[in-house]
Amino acid sequence: SNKCQGFSLLCFLPKEARSLLLCVLQDSLSNQLAKTHLSLSLPLISASQFKQLASNFSYSLYINKLSTLGMLATDPTKKISFTRCIRDGDLVVVYERYDTMKAVKVCESSVLQNRFGVFKHSDWIGRPFGTKVLSNKVLESGTGSGSLTTSLARAVAPTGHVYTFDFHEQRAASAREDFEKIGVSHLVTVGIRDVQGEGFPDEFSGKADSVFLDLPQPWLAIPSAGKMLKPDGILCSFSPCVEQVQRSCETLRSSFTDIRTFEVLLRTYEIREEKIIRFQCDEGGSPVSHPSKRKQHPSEESNAQKNLCSPVVMARPCGEARGHTGYLTFARLRCLV
Amino acid sequence: MSQNKVQSEPIQNPRVTWEGCSVLLDVNNGDRLLFARLSPGATLKIGNKNCSLHPLVGCPFGSLFQVENKKEGPNLCRFVPSTEDNHVQEKGDCPIKKETKDNRAIIDNNKAQSLSGEDIDAMRRHGATGDEIVEALIANSATFEKKTSFSQEKYRLRKQKKYAPRVLLRRPTSFSICEAYFKKYPIRIGFMREDTLSLLLSMANVTANSDVLVVDMVGGILTGSVAERLGGSGYVCNTYLGSTPPPMDIMRMFNLNYETCMRVVRCSLNDLCSVHNGIFEQFDQHEDSSNAESQTSQTTVSETTIPSVSKSCKPPKAGENASEKLLKLWKENGFSSLIIAAPELDAWSLVKDLLPVLSYSAPFAIYHQCLEPLATCMHNMQLGKMAIGLQISEPWLREYQVLPSRTHPCMQMSAFGGYILSGTRIHSNLFSSE
């Protein structure tokens, strides 16, 4: 039957790695109209470890960006448009500053508190999206997870499916709630399983278009992943340490081909308008740069005009940069028929 | 969702090639990448010989072929690597094995090989397979045994590439197409690297049911990628300056099915803005009959006929002019996102005109190979309070060679893949006090 199946993964992929992953996986995802399968497995960590890690990674904010209603337009009725206004029950993104985002579920009686003050949700209802709102008092914050799963769900929509496995029950339950909120629960199924120890369930054998692994010992799950994949299906494994990558690649070599490992980072730039002092040397050889400090002759005025400080827009890389997130290893299952 | 049903027909199973489909051929494991169309009579030149591509039709993507010397000439034969054939790689899998040899006594004087060119040609004429030739060369090499195991591996691989070249049949996808172009003809895609392209798709939140507005002056690779991601839902509208749309040749490589192609439309910038500003009175609908294609008699999206086998050689054409109905719809709702990749056009000029047709809270991503136009554009958008979350990013990509005891980043690396200005359009607020 054409029932779409797949697996998914909650993972700490920063957006540049995620977008690269999606593009590579597109090979398998391109057959969206018929069958789209994704296989992934969740990392085996506790909920508190996860929360701690999540707070350190700015990627986690990205999911909020995706969750703006209408942006995840897998449901045509929720599509973004000029006419679509904020409603009670909507999940929205609030930009507190130009670079700080937060997900908020709109509720008639609730308020959003942050350092800029208290904002009543009721003020937002009925306004168009993209509206700026005002306030009065102080404090608060928090974010979500399942960002990669959501990205994948977005890519396989409308007819694909993503199955996700986590060995931690609480984590799985929390993920289910998040997907519900974001509006992708019709595309994602969360299961409880120790994929590293037991492999993927047999019922998915030969049905997966892609598998994604984010595990501390992915080589243990690779043989099972190979069974789940269709020939020429794609596997991707994300590991922070090169030793893990080496071991994974060794295991991949027996039944996979086209094995490639990448590192991907994003460098951001800041824009400034700086006043640049342009000057010309006069006949005496001294630079004329501050016209206000010199007595000006009428004939010199036109020269002085040339020496004004003119604002120039300039770009410069940000000083802070992420040095490493993890290695992405891609591979295809060999065709043996 | 009714449009999905048609795709279950067996004729265009995307896992198996068909006559006339576009393929990506990987010769000798990445040494040479080229696109080809499996039309009748198509050939591939390997070394100085032409091999017919006919054996590739009807094979699954991912199949491997080896050039074999037949009496009629070289032929591409389907080749299934058995576990013995993996011995080259498996040899590489023993990291602990102690290496006792080194190259201190090996003199490179071109005299190590006792088989001559004529000997090899004679072997070929007698029908020796490529692998047999490689084995013969190894057997006749005076220095082979003295080499380190890594060296032996390299030697074998080099000989195999020359005398028994292999061709891997790959399906063209946005990633592989972009990667190939970036290596061979980067100027045609405006020096947009594959990770940059993937970022554009993610940043602009391209997903099912989106109406994506695209300014594509990179040969159609952007439009094709967006269409691929949309998978037959939503629309991608290609807008362009002037009256002639830019070339979209690269789109034909994607093997997009009929349904997906129908979702790709175009509209000139003038028309789009006029309609949006409500001053466009008469719309001249160019129902391009050639676009309606010989493959189907239907032009409406909800009914499609299955293309017959004999006509499947011709890929369905995309890029019909956007209908009046669609333009009205977009005027009412706005586009869900905007992507620009136009190396020759000024970013700010485009943004000024196109941002108003974008829905509020819709993301946009602008690609350019140079920083300055994006910096100016970002600055102007900040001044005009037109967007939030503005960011200029430069993606960085490095590939690694991962082998036991020999893991390191690849020696060659792309230093540059372009810049992206991204952000989200906001509603200019009447209540703003700032």
mmCIF file of N, CA and C in Angstrom, chain B residues 69 94 98 125 133-134 138 153 156 171 184 186 194 204 283 288 291 295 298 322 332 353 365 373 384 395 399 423-424:
data_model
loop_
_atom_site.group_PDB
_atom_site.id
_atom_site.type_symbol
_atom_site.label_atom_id
_atom_site.label_comp_id
_atom_site.label_asym_id
_atom_site.label_seq_id
_atom_site.Cartn_x
_atom_site.Cartn_y
_atom_site.Cartn_z
ATOM 1 N N ASN B 69 35.564 -4.694 -22.635
ATOM 2 C CA ASN B 69 35.994 -4.746 -24.033
ATOM 3 C C ASN B 69 35.355 -5.924 -24.733
ATOM 4 N N CYS B 94 41.767 -2.397 7.959
ATOM 5 C CA CYS B 94 42.546 -2.954 9.070
ATOM 6 C C CYS B 94 43.460 -1.874 9.616
ATOM 7 N N LYS B 98 50.224 -3.699 11.256
ATOM 8 C CA LYS B 98 51.482 -2.957 11.326
ATOM 9 C C LYS B 98 52.111 -2.847 9.943
ATOM 10 N N ARG B 125 42.297 -7.171 -27.282
ATOM 11 C CA ARG B 125 41.759 -7.785 -28.504
ATOM 12 C C ARG B 125 41.362 -9.223 -28.267
ATOM 13 N N ILE B 133 43.255 -7.260 -16.905
ATOM 14 C CA ILE B 133 44.377 -6.412 -17.309
ATOM 15 C C ILE B 133 45.043 -5.805 -16.081
ATOM 16 N N VAL B 134 44.210 -5.354 -15.158
ATOM 17 C CA VAL B 134 44.752 -4.749 -13.937
ATOM 18 C C VAL B 134 45.596 -5.770 -13.177
ATOM 19 N N ILE B 138 49.651 -5.664 -12.284
ATOM 20 C CA ILE B 138 50.191 -5.807 -10.938
ATOM 21 C C ILE B 138 51.216 -6.926 -10.905
ATOM 22 N N GLU B 153 47.203 -0.132 -2.723
ATOM 23 C CA GLU B 153 45.790 0.195 -2.932
ATOM 24 C C GLU B 153 45.645 1.296 -3.969
ATOM 25 N N ARG B 156 46.513 -0.014 -7.477
ATOM 26 C CA ARG B 156 45.445 -0.838 -8.050
ATOM 27 C C ARG B 156 44.296 0.038 -8.533
ATOM 28 N N ARG B 171 20.848 9.649 -9.738
ATOM 29 C CA ARG B 171 19.672 10.446 -10.036
ATOM 30 C C ARG B 171 20.006 11.911 -9.813
ATOM 31 N N LYS B 184 32.093 22.425 -12.223
ATOM 32 C CA LYS B 184 32.433 22.563 -13.637
ATOM 33 C C LYS B 184 32.153 23.944 -14.233
ATOM 34 N N PRO B 186 30.736 27.025 -12.535
ATOM 35 C CA PRO B 186 30.133 27.788 -11.441
ATOM 36 C C PRO B 186 29.516 29.104 -11.879
ATOM 37 N N GLU B 194 26.462 24.177 -3.152
ATOM 38 C CA GLU B 194 25.297 23.358 -2.800
ATOM 39 C C GLU B 194 24.768 23.602 -1.387
ATOM 40 N N ALA B 204 13.984 30.231 3.419
ATOM 41 C CA ALA B 204 12.737 30.715 2.853
ATOM 42 C C ALA B 204 11.592 29.764 3.166
ATOM 43 N N PHE B 283 -5.468 41.816 -18.791
ATOM 44 C CA PHE B 283 -4.430 40.805 -18.696
ATOM 45 C C PHE B 283 -4.462 39.942 -19.947
ATOM 46 N N ASP B 288 0.135 29.289 -23.562
ATOM 47 C CA ASP B 288 1.164 28.762 -24.439
ATOM 48 C C ASP B 288 0.856 27.311 -24.780
ATOM 49 N N ASN B 291 3.387 24.632 -24.228
ATOM 50 C CA ASN B 291 3.609 24.232 -22.847
ATOM 51 C C ASN B 291 2.579 23.232 -22.382
ATOM 52 N N GLN B 295 1.901 15.695 -24.352
ATOM 53 C CA GLN B 295 1.708 14.612 -23.404
ATOM 54 C C GLN B 295 0.314 14.560 -22.817
ATOM 55 N N GLN B 298 -5.124 17.851 -21.117
ATOM 56 C CA GLN B 298 -5.709 18.637 -20.042
ATOM 57 C C GLN B 298 -4.752 19.722 -19.616
ATOM 58 N N ALA B 322 1.727 32.753 -15.574
ATOM 59 C CA ALA B 322 0.760 32.653 -14.480
ATOM 60 C C ALA B 322 -0.602 33.159 -14.935
ATOM 61 N N GLU B 332 -4.269 38.929 -3.286
ATOM 62 C CA GLU B 332 -5.089 38.883 -2.077
ATOM 63 C C GLU B 332 -4.322 38.381 -0.870
ATOM 64 N N ASP B 353 10.670 46.549 -4.761
ATOM 65 C CA ASP B 353 9.486 46.212 -5.559
ATOM 66 C C ASP B 353 8.784 44.949 -5.100
ATOM 67 N N ALA B 365 14.949 35.213 1.380
ATOM 68 C CA ALA B 365 16.383 34.902 1.358
ATOM 69 C C ALA B 365 16.945 35.409 0.050
ATOM 70 N N PRO B 373 26.378 44.618 -2.103
ATOM 71 C CA PRO B 373 24.958 44.869 -2.417
ATOM 72 C C PRO B 373 24.027 44.383 -1.304
ATOM 73 N N GLY B 384 14.230 51.428 6.832
ATOM 74 C CA GLY B 384 12.818 51.478 6.492
ATOM 75 C C GLY B 384 11.948 50.605 7.367
ATOM 76 N N PRO B 395 27.939 30.738 4.284
ATOM 77 C CA PRO B 395 28.119 29.332 4.650
ATOM 78 C C PRO B 395 29.528 28.823 4.352
ATOM 79 N N GLU B 399 34.798 19.146 3.320
ATOM 80 C CA GLU B 399 34.617 17.695 3.256
ATOM 81 C C GLU B 399 35.831 16.997 3.847
ATOM 82 N N GLY B 423 15.640 37.272 6.233
ATOM 83 C CA GLY B 423 14.853 38.024 7.203
ATOM 84 C C GLY B 423 13.390 37.676 7.052
ATOM 85 N N THR B 424 12.579 38.378 7.787
ATOM 86 C CA THR B 424 11.140 38.161 7.740
ATOM 87 C C THR B 424 10.458 39.505 7.528
#
